[in-house]
Amino acid sequence: MTNRLLVLAFLLVGTFTIATAQEKVNDEINDIIRKHGLDQSQAMEIAGWITDVYGPRLTGSPMLDKATDWAVKTLKEWGMDNVHLEQWGPFGRGWQMNHFEMHATDPSYWPIIAYPKAWSPSVKGEGEVIYLQANDEADLAAYKGKLKGKFVLFDTLRNVDEWFEAPAFRHDSESLLNLANAPEPTPRPRRNFRRLGGFNFNQMLWEFIAEEGPIAVLDRSYKGDLGTVFVSGARTAEGRGQTVDNKVVPQFTLAVEHYNRIFRNLQRGIPVKLSVELDAEYTNEDEMEHNIIAEIPGTDLKDEVVMFGAHFDSWHTGTGATDNGAGSTVMMEAARILMETFKESGEKPRRTLRLALWTGEEQGLLGSRAYAKDHFAEFPPDSYTPQSLKPDQEKISAYYNLDNGTGKVRGVYLQGNEKVAPIFRSWLQPFKDLEAGTLSMSNTGGTDHLAFDAVGIPGFQFIQDPMAYFNRTHHSNMDNLDHLVEADLSQAATIIASFIYHTAMRDEMMPRKPFEVEDEDAADGSGGK
Amino acid sequence: MTNRLLVLAFLLVGTFTIATAQEKVNDEINDIIRKHGLDQSQAMEIAGWITDVYGPRLTGSPMLDKATDWAVKTLKEWGMDNVHLEQWGPFGRGWQMNHFEMHATDPSYWPIIAYPKAWSPSVKGEGEVIYLQANDEADLAAYKGKLKGKFVLFDTLRNVDEWFEAPAFRHDSESLLNLANAPEPTPRPRRNFRRLGGFNFNQMLWEFIAEEGPIAVLDRSYKGDLGTVFVSGARTAEGRGQTVDNKVVPQFTLAVEHYNRIFRNLQRGIPVKLSVELDAEYTNEDEMEHNIIAEIPGTDLKDEVVMFGAHFDSWHTGTGATDNGAGSTVMMEAARILMETFKESGEKPRRTLRLALWTGEEQGLLGSRAYAKDHFAEFPPDSYTPQSLKPDQEKISAYYNLDNGTGKVRGVYLQGNEKVAPIFRSWLQPFKDLEAGTLSMSNTGGTDHLAFDAVGIPGFQFIQDPMAYFNRTHHSNMDNLDHLVEADLSQAATIIASFIYHTAMRDEMMPRKPFEVEDEDAADGSGGK
């Protein structure tokens, strides 16, 4: 190390120490938060209702309505204020499965592990399988008249490798250091899938299939094995199954071993027959959905708001435990911890605390984006780039989100907002024993904090231990309560409760990163300079 | 190390070197074996038919008959001699599943991953679940009249831990060294479960359940998660489901996450309703089963026989791939490799080579023990301790068995026979590049070589890489072709073919460990000294 670098290092340490010293931390309140969060955790109790009883919670489904009723009732029982639903939409139709079974019937009988893709219509039938191998219009023509009464195999064989590495893991020093040292991300250009490519063969393919009317289309999902099946929504030529009047061909995802067995027998020249029965129901005639909102009122700064939340909806084959019963549990539990903490300490929050449980996240952050549109900004049609801001945009100090499974909090993604680093560092200091100390300039995407980030409100997602989230539970049939880890959920709720508390109590709102509303010309890429 | 130990070490090394030098290895033949075994392997082709097409192969089932027909046909096509079935029994009734489905219907619908235990009778019904918690007669009395029309939960919750260690693994230097350094095992006393304890509560429990007549008994097996379910045979008060006239209560094993969800909802005071439909069929009226035998005839020593085999039967929820499609594949493939090798080299084996594919292994090595009884020894009723030996017992040089999954061969369990060590060491020498070099004085049990060992014939099981055998595939619904590893199977077939060849060609039979037929008094533990 050169002298110059040494000086620089000194300066950096110095800066952080001063910043840390300026940011107040209330140790007494943290102790109370720890008591209610760690010693008297209700996380598994909450998670149990959300998953075992009211899971899965597909957006638009009757079960999500029941889960919503339970959440509203529970938040009211805790004494939260202004507990209400905020309607958004139209989302599209709801869907629920009333009965499902699939079997191989020829050349021999075996029960198949499979799931309908959400929004698949009812179907009952038995027939042979056929592999549809088509890359262009000419390929398709060869299948004309051949799919009727058949099960269409849509995928090739997928090789299954044995698990010589653990499917579940926690961050270690190396992976945390990588996050800590990550550079500020460069913004990615917006992608518009619809516009990619002039000719859309997929659309033609799905139109062809819908016209031919097979019993069902079968795939084996791109990952998962050993009984774990990853499943999401049905496709249509027009787009998504939830859109009313889109014609959905029944679609099922099979356990890879079962799919492969069928495929290989076909390759051996052995005809395979399957049978299926799906009794599914379209629901939610008004096509509207709801976010759940609940508050703890503030005092001297009550017009300013600290928001925290998670998406409450899930996919439909498990019970939505790690995605995102976990996040919903932690955020509800954080609210409960704070209610208890204020009761015990006699303190009141300065700013208003607002919990939001979003819906429609799995279909594109629809609930949180609708909230942003209702409260924070005007958007042009079919766009999430705001045209102008509403007054409430200035009133939200920060939004905290959790949506990466059951793993405990290991730090925070700063989402490119370096000014919050010294503040978060101070707040994390008292939780060193809980191993949550890493700040990363990198972003994380794919969930509801982006709806806030997009309108210039500081929105943060926490760094979590990955556990088996991406390998086993995320969007899978095995996303069940058993894969939630109590100690991790209670740790997360405790730290996040403290974050919310300190955000509510500090003199200033949280610092924002530079943000400008683009003018319309700039927004569509044609304007500027 | 003291001088004396150094001398001892020298002596040991010296002994092995001399022994090694004496034991002939035919490098030219090994090259041909390698060509057919490694470069032109048919292992996956064989395994595909055994599993995808003719799996699962439950003893007594019609599918095992079909698999047997295929094996006989295939072995004949390869030009093997004396291909025939040897009947044994009575085994009991056969069983096959013609349709199975299970669902949760209340408080919400979801399809359940579950499997009938083999020999469960047909049942169709819907009803509530009830947890049967009974440790004695008085506990049972409280359930009198309460099980009818119900699903009986038999197990408590089982905690599911995330997989922070890899489910699949190969031996490393440490685990191989442990095997290499294992001491000679001390014989374990025979256990007779039936005689343990004067009072058998389990028998009373199952009599009570049979009398009460619930829809079904449910458990969640002692291991498995994430969609992998371990299932074997149904229990009855009298013993096993295959015994004709034993009354079998329908029994099902559920994926642990699904079982736990039901159990937890019950704990929450929420009634849970399930529905089930099993269409099962008892078959095999004559109650007899068959081992498959095929030979390559010997020449100058043709009355002496080298045997090799594996059990061909399986449990019923996967396709019996690693247990024991793998072993059956490797042993069939070894026979094929040897046929090709003799054809190409113009050589003939000195001793007769005899392949045996056993059935009834999963129910207690029944096929191989019946073979031992027919050919090698007289046994008292209900005993596997021979009373006297038959002449053929002297004619079997060795029996080689494979039944520990898909993992490649890493060496041999000597089964307490130290005299074979230098011979095996010589034979393994040319396969150093295939990482099969470890000899262990320790035993391995639980499979068909024990039927030979029990009558004084050298019977060996190979050390294999564990892979995910015990964690994922052994007796599970996920014991499918996808979990066979081609390179491992072809390695095993190559090495075992070479072992068979060299056993057939050496001047002497394989050395035996000391063996005496116990007199009847000694056998029941009351006689002697």
Coordinates of C-alpha atoms in Angstrom, one line a residue, chain B:
Chain B
M1 CA 7.2 -45.6 14.0
T2 CA 9.3 -48.1 15.9
N3 CA 11.7 -50.5 14.2
R4 CA 9.5 -53.4 14.9
L5 CA 6.6 -51.8 13.2
L6 CA 8.8 -50.9 10.2
V7 CA 9.7 -54.6 9.8
L8 CA 6.1 -55.6 10.0
A9 CA 5.2 -53.0 7.4
F10 CA 7.9 -54.4 5.2
L11 CA 6.7 -57.9 5.6
L12 CA 3.1 -56.9 4.7
V13 CA 4.3 -55.1 1.6
G14 CA 6.4 -58.1 0.7
T15 CA 3.6 -60.5 1.1
F16 CA 1.3 -58.4 -1.1
T17 CA 3.9 -58.0 -3.8
I18 CA 4.5 -61.7 -4.0
A19 CA 0.9 -62.5 -4.1
T20 CA 0.3 -59.9 -6.7
A21 CA 3.1 -61.3 -8.8
Q22 CA 1.6 -64.7 -8.7
E23 CA -1.9 -63.7 -9.8
K24 CA -2.1 -63.6 -13.5
V25 CA -3.8 -60.7 -15.3
N26 CA -4.6 -60.8 -19.0
D27 CA -3.9 -57.4 -20.3
E28 CA -4.9 -58.2 -23.8
I29 CA -8.3 -59.4 -22.8
N30 CA -8.7 -56.4 -20.5
D31 CA -8.2 -54.2 -23.5
I32 CA -11.0 -56.0 -25.4
I33 CA -13.2 -55.8 -22.3
R34 CA -12.6 -52.1 -22.1
K35 CA -13.4 -51.6 -25.7
H36 CA -16.8 -53.2 -25.4
G37 CA -17.5 -51.9 -21.9
L38 CA -16.3 -48.3 -22.1
D39 CA -16.3 -47.4 -25.8
Q40 CA -19.2 -49.4 -27.0
S41 CA -21.3 -49.5 -23.8
Q42 CA -24.9 -50.6 -24.0
A43 CA -25.6 -49.9 -20.4
M44 CA -28.1 -47.0 -20.9
E45 CA -29.9 -49.0 -23.6
I46 CA -30.4 -51.9 -21.3
A47 CA -31.3 -49.7 -18.3
G48 CA -33.8 -47.8 -20.5
W49 CA -35.8 -51.0 -21.2
I50 CA -35.6 -52.2 -17.6
T51 CA -36.8 -48.9 -16.2
D52 CA -38.7 -46.6 -18.6
V53 CA -40.5 -49.5 -20.4
Y54 CA -40.6 -52.4 -17.9
G55 CA -40.4 -50.6 -14.5
P56 CA -41.3 -50.7 -11.8
R57 CA -40.7 -54.4 -11.2
L58 CA -42.4 -55.3 -7.9
T59 CA -42.0 -58.9 -7.0
G60 CA -45.2 -60.8 -8.1
S61 CA -46.4 -58.1 -10.4
P62 CA -47.3 -58.5 -14.0
M63 CA -44.7 -55.8 -15.0
L64 CA -42.0 -57.9 -13.5
D65 CA -43.2 -60.8 -15.7
K66 CA -42.9 -58.5 -18.7
A67 CA -39.5 -57.3 -17.7
T68 CA -38.5 -61.0 -17.2
D69 CA -39.7 -61.9 -20.7
W70 CA -37.7 -59.0 -22.1
A71 CA -34.5 -60.1 -20.2
V72 CA -34.8 -63.7 -21.3
K73 CA -35.4 -62.6 -24.9
T74 CA -32.4 -60.2 -24.7
L75 CA -30.0 -62.7 -23.1
K76 CA -31.0 -65.3 -25.8
E77 CA -30.4 -62.7 -28.6
W78 CA -26.9 -62.2 -27.2
G79 CA -26.3 -65.9 -27.7
M80 CA -26.2 -66.9 -24.0
D81 CA -26.6 -70.5 -23.2
N82 CA -29.1 -72.2 -20.9
V83 CA -31.3 -69.1 -20.5
H84 CA -34.1 -70.1 -18.3
L85 CA -36.3 -69.2 -15.3
E86 CA -36.0 -71.0 -12.0
Q87 CA -39.2 -70.9 -10.0
W88 CA -39.2 -70.3 -6.3
G89 CA -42.0 -69.7 -3.8
P90 CA -44.6 -69.4 -2.7
F91 CA -43.9 -65.7 -2.5
G92 CA -47.5 -64.6 -2.0
R93 CA -49.8 -62.5 -4.2
G94 CA -48.7 -60.0 -6.8
W95 CA -50.0 -56.5 -6.9
Q96 CA -50.4 -53.7 -9.4
M97 CA -51.7 -50.2 -9.4
N98 CA -54.2 -49.4 -12.2
H99 CA -55.2 -45.9 -11.0
F100 CA -54.3 -43.7 -8.1
E101 CA -55.1 -40.2 -7.0
M102 CA -55.3 -38.3 -3.7
H103 CA -56.5 -34.8 -3.1
A104 CA -57.1 -32.4 -0.2
T105 CA -60.7 -31.3 -0.6
D106 CA -61.3 -29.2 2.5
P107 CA -60.6 -26.5 3.7
S108 CA -59.2 -26.0 0.2
Y109 CA -58.4 -28.1 -2.8
W110 CA -54.9 -29.2 -3.6
P111 CA -53.6 -32.3 -5.3
I112 CA -51.5 -34.4 -3.0
I113 CA -48.2 -36.1 -3.9
A114 CA -48.6 -39.6 -2.4
Y115 CA -48.3 -43.2 -3.2
P116 CA -50.0 -46.4 -2.0
K117 CA -47.8 -48.8 -0.1
A118 CA -47.5 -52.0 -2.2
W119 CA -50.3 -54.5 -1.6
S120 CA -52.8 -51.8 -0.5
P121 CA -56.3 -52.8 -1.6
S122 CA -58.5 -50.7 -3.8
V123 CA -60.3 -48.0 -2.0
K124 CA -62.4 -44.9 -3.0
G125 CA -63.5 -42.5 -0.4
E126 CA -63.6 -39.0 1.0
G127 CA -63.5 -38.1 4.6
E128 CA -61.8 -36.2 7.5
V129 CA -58.4 -36.9 8.8
I130 CA -57.8 -37.9 12.4
Y131 CA -54.5 -38.2 14.2
L132 CA -54.1 -41.6 16.0
Q133 CA -51.9 -41.1 19.0
A134 CA -51.7 -44.4 20.8
N135 CA -49.0 -46.0 22.8
D136 CA -50.9 -48.7 24.6
E137 CA -54.3 -50.5 24.8
A138 CA -55.9 -47.8 26.8
D139 CA -55.0 -45.1 24.3
L140 CA -56.4 -47.3 21.5
A141 CA -59.7 -47.7 23.4
A142 CA -60.3 -43.9 23.1
Y143 CA -60.5 -44.3 19.3
K144 CA -63.0 -47.1 19.3
G145 CA -65.7 -46.3 16.7
K146 CA -63.9 -43.1 15.6
L147 CA -61.8 -44.2 12.6
K148 CA -64.6 -45.4 10.3
G149 CA -64.8 -43.2 7.2
K150 CA -61.7 -41.3 8.2
F151 CA -58.1 -41.0 7.1
V152 CA -55.9 -41.9 10.0
L153 CA -52.7 -39.9 10.4
F154 CA -50.1 -42.2 11.8
D155 CA -47.0 -40.0 12.1
T156 CA -46.3 -36.7 13.9
L157 CA -44.8 -33.7 12.1
R158 CA -41.4 -34.2 10.7
N159 CA -39.1 -31.2 10.6
V160 CA -37.6 -30.5 7.2
D161 CA -34.1 -29.1 7.1
E162 CA -32.8 -27.3 4.1
W163 CA -30.0 -29.1 2.2
F164 CA -26.8 -27.2 3.1
E165 CA -24.9 -30.3 2.2
A166 CA -25.0 -31.9 -1.2
P167 CA -27.4 -34.8 -1.4
A168 CA -25.1 -36.7 -3.8
F169 CA -21.5 -37.4 -3.2
R170 CA -18.6 -39.6 -4.3
H171 CA -16.1 -41.3 -2.2
D172 CA -13.0 -39.2 -1.5
S173 CA -9.6 -40.3 -0.2
E174 CA -10.8 -40.0 3.4
S175 CA -13.9 -42.2 3.1
L176 CA -12.0 -44.7 1.0
L177 CA -9.1 -44.8 3.5
N178 CA -11.6 -45.5 6.2
L179 CA -12.9 -48.4 4.2
A180 CA -9.4 -49.6 3.5
N181 CA -8.5 -49.4 7.2
A182 CA -11.7 -50.9 8.5
P183 CA -11.1 -53.9 10.8
E184 CA -12.5 -57.3 10.1
P185 CA -16.1 -57.1 11.3
T186 CA -17.3 -59.1 14.3
P187 CA -20.3 -61.2 13.3
R188 CA -23.5 -59.6 14.5
P189 CA -25.9 -61.8 16.4
R190 CA -29.0 -62.8 14.4
R191 CA -32.0 -60.7 15.4
N192 CA -35.4 -62.1 15.3
F193 CA -37.8 -59.2 15.4
R194 CA -40.9 -61.4 16.0
R195 CA -39.5 -62.7 19.2
L196 CA -38.4 -59.3 20.6
G197 CA -40.6 -58.3 23.5
G198 CA -43.3 -60.6 24.9
F199 CA -46.2 -58.3 24.0
N200 CA -46.5 -56.9 20.5
F201 CA -48.4 -53.6 20.6
N202 CA -47.9 -53.1 16.9
Q203 CA -49.9 -56.2 16.2
M204 CA -52.7 -55.1 18.4
L205 CA -52.6 -51.6 16.8
W206 CA -53.0 -53.0 13.3
E207 CA -55.7 -55.4 14.4
F208 CA -57.5 -52.5 15.9
I209 CA -57.2 -50.4 12.7
A210 CA -58.3 -53.3 10.5
E211 CA -61.3 -53.8 12.7
E212 CA -62.3 -50.1 12.8
G213 CA -62.0 -49.9 9.0
P214 CA -60.8 -46.3 8.2
I215 CA -60.6 -45.2 4.6
A216 CA -56.8 -45.3 4.8
V217 CA -53.8 -45.0 7.1
L218 CA -51.4 -42.2 6.1
D219 CA -47.8 -41.6 6.9
R220 CA -45.0 -39.4 5.5
S221 CA -42.0 -41.9 5.6
Y222 CA -39.0 -41.3 7.7
K223 CA -37.0 -39.4 5.1
G224 CA -37.4 -37.5 1.8
D225 CA -38.7 -34.1 1.0
L226 CA -39.1 -31.6 -1.9
G227 CA -41.3 -34.1 -3.8
T228 CA -39.2 -37.2 -3.1
V229 CA -41.2 -39.8 -1.3
F230 CA -39.8 -43.1 0.1
V231 CA -42.4 -45.9 0.0
S232 CA -42.3 -49.6 0.5
G233 CA -44.9 -52.3 1.4
A234 CA -48.1 -52.3 3.4
R235 CA -48.2 -53.7 6.9
T236 CA -50.8 -55.9 8.5
A237 CA -51.3 -57.2 12.0
E238 CA -50.0 -60.6 10.7
G239 CA -47.1 -59.3 8.9
R240 CA -46.9 -58.4 5.2
G241 CA -49.4 -57.4 2.6
Q242 CA -48.3 -60.0 0.0
T243 CA -49.4 -62.9 2.2
V244 CA -52.7 -64.1 0.8
D245 CA -55.6 -63.7 3.3
N246 CA -53.8 -61.1 5.3
K247 CA -56.2 -58.2 5.6
V248 CA -54.6 -55.0 4.4
V249 CA -55.8 -51.6 5.4
P250 CA -55.2 -49.1 2.5
Q251 CA -52.0 -47.4 3.3
F252 CA -50.4 -44.3 1.7
T253 CA -47.2 -42.4 2.1
L254 CA -47.4 -38.6 1.5
A255 CA -44.8 -36.1 0.5
V256 CA -43.6 -34.8 3.9
E257 CA -44.6 -31.2 3.1
H258 CA -48.1 -32.3 2.2
Y259 CA -48.4 -34.5 5.3
N260 CA -47.1 -31.7 7.5
R261 CA -49.6 -29.2 6.1
I262 CA -52.5 -31.5 6.9
F263 CA -51.1 -32.2 10.3
R264 CA -50.6 -28.5 11.2
N265 CA -54.0 -27.5 10.0
L266 CA -55.4 -30.2 12.3
Q267 CA -53.3 -28.7 15.1
R268 CA -54.8 -25.3 14.3
G269 CA -58.3 -26.9 14.8
I270 CA -59.1 -26.7 11.1
P271 CA -60.8 -29.9 9.9
V272 CA -59.1 -31.4 6.8
K273 CA -60.9 -33.6 4.3
L274 CA -59.1 -35.7 1.8
S275 CA -60.3 -37.9 -1.1
V276 CA -58.6 -41.0 -2.5
E277 CA -59.1 -43.4 -5.3
L278 CA -56.9 -46.4 -5.6
D279 CA -57.7 -49.1 -8.1
A280 CA -55.3 -51.9 -7.3
E281 CA -55.3 -55.5 -8.4
Y282 CA -53.9 -58.6 -6.8
T283 CA -52.3 -60.9 -9.3
N284 CA -50.1 -64.0 -9.5
E285 CA -52.5 -66.6 -8.3
D286 CA -50.0 -69.4 -8.1
E287 CA -47.9 -67.2 -5.8
M288 CA -44.7 -68.4 -7.4
E289 CA -41.8 -66.2 -8.6
H290 CA -38.8 -66.8 -10.8
N291 CA -35.1 -66.0 -10.9
I292 CA -33.6 -65.5 -14.4
I293 CA -30.5 -67.6 -15.1
A294 CA -28.2 -67.5 -18.2
E295 CA -24.8 -69.0 -18.8
I296 CA -21.7 -68.8 -20.9
P297 CA -20.5 -72.4 -20.9
G298 CA -17.0 -73.3 -19.7
T299 CA -14.5 -75.6 -21.2
D300 CA -11.9 -77.7 -19.3
L301 CA -13.3 -76.6 -15.9
K302 CA -16.9 -76.3 -17.0
D303 CA -18.3 -78.1 -14.0
E304 CA -17.1 -75.2 -11.9
V305 CA -19.1 -72.0 -12.0
V306 CA -18.5 -68.3 -11.6
M307 CA -21.7 -66.6 -10.7
F308 CA -22.6 -63.0 -10.9
G309 CA -25.9 -61.2 -10.5
A310 CA -28.1 -58.5 -9.0
H311 CA -31.7 -58.3 -8.0
F312 CA -34.1 -57.5 -10.8
D313 CA -37.2 -56.7 -8.7
S314 CA -37.8 -53.2 -7.3
W315 CA -40.3 -51.2 -5.2
H316 CA -43.2 -49.7 -7.1
T317 CA -43.2 -45.9 -7.0
G318 CA -40.3 -45.1 -9.3
T319 CA -39.1 -47.4 -12.0
G320 CA -36.4 -49.2 -9.9
A321 CA -33.5 -47.5 -11.6
T322 CA -30.8 -47.3 -9.0
D323 CA -32.4 -50.1 -6.9
N324 CA -31.7 -52.2 -8.8
G325 CA -32.0 -51.5 -12.5
A326 CA -28.4 -50.3 -12.1
G327 CA -27.1 -53.6 -10.8
S328 CA -29.2 -55.6 -13.2
T329 CA -28.0 -53.5 -16.1
V330 CA -24.3 -53.7 -15.0
M331 CA -24.5 -57.5 -14.7
M332 CA -26.3 -58.0 -18.0
E333 CA -23.9 -55.6 -19.6
A334 CA -21.0 -57.6 -18.1
A335 CA -22.4 -60.7 -19.6
R336 CA -22.7 -59.0 -23.0
I337 CA -19.2 -57.6 -22.8
L338 CA -17.9 -61.1 -22.1
M339 CA -19.8 -62.6 -25.0
E340 CA -18.3 -60.0 -27.3
T341 CA -14.9 -60.4 -25.7
F342 CA -14.9 -64.2 -26.2
K343 CA -16.2 -63.7 -29.8
E344 CA -13.4 -61.2 -30.6
S345 CA -10.6 -63.0 -28.9
G346 CA -11.6 -66.5 -29.9
E347 CA -11.0 -67.6 -26.2
K348 CA -13.5 -69.5 -24.2
P349 CA -13.9 -69.4 -20.4
R350 CA -12.5 -72.3 -18.5
R351 CA -15.2 -72.3 -15.9
T352 CA -18.9 -71.8 -16.7
L353 CA -20.1 -68.2 -16.2
R354 CA -23.6 -67.9 -14.8
L355 CA -25.7 -64.7 -14.6
A356 CA -28.5 -64.6 -12.1
L357 CA -31.1 -61.9 -11.9
W358 CA -32.9 -62.4 -8.6
T359 CA -36.5 -61.5 -7.6
G360 CA -38.0 -61.0 -4.1
E361 CA -34.9 -59.3 -2.9
E362 CA -36.8 -56.3 -1.5
Q363 CA -38.9 -58.7 0.7
G364 CA -35.8 -60.4 2.2
L365 CA -33.4 -61.8 -0.4
L366 CA -36.1 -64.4 -1.1
G367 CA -35.0 -65.3 -4.7
S368 CA -31.3 -65.7 -4.0
R369 CA -32.0 -67.6 -0.7
A370 CA -34.4 -69.9 -2.6
Y371 CA -31.6 -70.5 -5.1
A372 CA -29.2 -71.3 -2.3
K373 CA -31.7 -73.7 -0.9
D374 CA -32.3 -75.4 -4.2
H375 CA -28.7 -75.8 -5.1
F376 CA -26.3 -75.4 -2.2
A377 CA -27.7 -76.4 1.2
E378 CA -30.5 -77.8 3.3
F379 CA -32.1 -75.4 5.7
P380 CA -34.4 -76.0 8.7
P381 CA -37.8 -74.4 8.3
D382 CA -37.9 -70.6 8.7
S383 CA -34.1 -70.4 8.9
Y384 CA -31.2 -69.3 6.7
T385 CA -28.6 -71.2 8.7
P386 CA -27.8 -74.3 6.7
Q387 CA -28.1 -77.8 8.2
S388 CA -26.1 -79.5 5.5
L389 CA -24.5 -78.7 2.2
K390 CA -25.3 -80.0 -1.3
P391 CA -22.5 -81.0 -3.7
D392 CA -23.0 -77.9 -5.9
Q393 CA -21.9 -75.8 -3.0
E394 CA -18.3 -76.8 -3.8
K395 CA -18.6 -76.0 -7.4
I396 CA -19.2 -72.2 -7.2
S397 CA -15.9 -70.3 -7.3
A398 CA -17.4 -67.0 -6.4
Y399 CA -20.5 -64.9 -6.6
Y400 CA -20.3 -61.2 -7.5
N401 CA -23.2 -58.9 -6.7
L402 CA -24.1 -55.2 -7.3
D403 CA -26.8 -53.4 -5.5
N404 CA -25.8 -50.0 -4.2
G405 CA -27.1 -47.7 -6.9
T406 CA -25.6 -46.0 -9.9
G407 CA -22.2 -45.1 -8.5
K408 CA -19.1 -46.5 -10.1
V409 CA -17.0 -49.3 -8.5
R410 CA -14.4 -48.0 -6.1
G411 CA -13.3 -51.4 -4.9
V412 CA -14.6 -54.5 -3.2
Y413 CA -15.9 -55.5 0.3
L414 CA -13.9 -58.6 1.1
Q415 CA -16.7 -59.9 3.4
G416 CA -14.2 -61.1 5.9
N417 CA -12.3 -63.2 3.4
E418 CA -8.7 -61.9 3.6
K419 CA -7.3 -64.6 1.3
V420 CA -9.0 -63.0 -1.7
A421 CA -7.3 -59.6 -1.0
P422 CA -4.1 -60.2 -3.0
I423 CA -6.1 -61.7 -5.9
F424 CA -8.5 -58.8 -6.1
R425 CA -5.6 -56.3 -5.8
S426 CA -4.0 -57.8 -8.9
W427 CA -7.2 -57.7 -10.8
L428 CA -7.9 -54.1 -9.8
Q429 CA -4.4 -52.9 -10.7
P430 CA -5.1 -52.4 -14.4
F431 CA -8.1 -50.3 -13.6
K432 CA -6.3 -47.7 -11.5
D433 CA -7.3 -45.1 -14.1
L434 CA -10.9 -45.9 -13.3
E435 CA -10.4 -45.2 -9.6
A436 CA -11.3 -48.6 -8.4
G437 CA -8.6 -49.7 -6.1
T438 CA -9.8 -50.0 -2.5
L439 CA -10.3 -53.3 -0.7
S440 CA -12.1 -53.3 2.6
M441 CA -12.2 -56.0 5.2
S442 CA -15.6 -54.6 6.2
N443 CA -18.8 -56.2 5.2
T444 CA -21.8 -54.8 3.4
G445 CA -25.2 -56.4 4.0
G446 CA -28.8 -56.2 2.8
T447 CA -28.4 -57.8 -0.5
D448 CA -28.1 -61.1 -2.4
H449 CA -24.4 -61.9 -1.9
L450 CA -25.4 -62.7 1.7
A451 CA -27.4 -65.8 0.4
F452 CA -24.1 -67.1 -0.9
D453 CA -22.0 -66.0 2.1
A454 CA -24.5 -67.8 4.4
V455 CA -23.7 -71.2 2.7
G456 CA -20.0 -70.7 2.6
I457 CA -19.6 -69.6 -1.0
P458 CA -17.4 -66.5 -1.5
G459 CA -20.0 -63.8 -2.2
F460 CA -18.9 -60.2 -2.8
Q461 CA -20.5 -56.9 -3.2
F462 CA -18.5 -54.0 -4.8
I463 CA -17.8 -50.7 -3.1
Q464 CA -19.6 -48.0 -5.1
D465 CA -19.8 -44.2 -5.0
P466 CA -22.8 -43.4 -2.9
M467 CA -24.2 -40.7 -5.2
A468 CA -27.7 -39.7 -4.1
Y469 CA -28.7 -43.4 -3.4
F470 CA -29.6 -43.2 0.2
N471 CA -30.6 -39.5 0.2
R472 CA -32.8 -39.5 -2.9
T473 CA -33.5 -42.6 -5.0
H474 CA -33.3 -45.8 -2.9
H475 CA -37.0 -47.0 -2.5
S476 CA -38.3 -43.6 -3.6
N477 CA -40.7 -42.3 -6.3
M478 CA -37.7 -40.6 -7.9
D479 CA -35.8 -43.8 -8.6
N480 CA -35.9 -43.2 -12.3
L481 CA -33.6 -43.5 -15.3
D482 CA -32.6 -39.9 -15.1
H483 CA -30.7 -40.7 -11.9
L484 CA -28.5 -43.3 -13.6
V485 CA -25.1 -42.1 -14.6
E486 CA -23.9 -43.7 -17.8
A487 CA -20.2 -43.4 -17.2
D488 CA -20.5 -45.0 -13.8
L489 CA -22.5 -48.0 -15.1
S490 CA -20.1 -48.7 -17.9
Q491 CA -17.1 -48.4 -15.6
A492 CA -18.7 -50.9 -13.3
A493 CA -19.7 -53.3 -16.0
T494 CA -16.1 -53.2 -17.4
I495 CA -14.4 -53.9 -14.1
I496 CA -16.9 -56.6 -13.1
A497 CA -16.6 -58.3 -16.5
S498 CA -12.8 -58.5 -16.0
F499 CA -13.3 -59.9 -12.4
I500 CA -15.6 -62.6 -13.8
Y501 CA -13.2 -63.4 -16.6
H502 CA -10.2 -63.7 -14.3
T503 CA -12.2 -65.8 -11.8
A504 CA -13.1 -68.2 -14.6
M505 CA -9.5 -68.5 -16.0
R506 CA -7.4 -69.0 -12.9
D507 CA -6.1 -72.4 -12.0
E508 CA -7.7 -72.6 -8.6
M509 CA -11.2 -71.9 -7.4
M510 CA -11.3 -68.7 -5.3
P511 CA -10.1 -69.2 -1.7
R512 CA -12.9 -69.6 0.9
K513 CA -13.0 -68.3 4.4
P514 CA -13.5 -70.9 7.2
F515 CA -17.0 -72.2 7.1
E516 CA -18.7 -75.0 9.0
V517 CA -22.3 -76.1 9.0
E518 CA -23.5 -75.6 12.6
D519 CA -25.3 -78.6 14.2
E520 CA -28.9 -78.0 15.0
D521 CA -28.4 -77.5 18.7
A522 CA -25.8 -74.8 18.1
A523 CA -28.0 -73.2 15.5
D524 CA -30.8 -72.4 17.9
G525 CA -28.3 -71.2 20.5
S526 CA -28.8 -73.8 23.1
G527 CA -26.0 -76.3 22.3
G528 CA -22.2 -76.5 22.4
K529 CA -19.4 -76.5 25.0

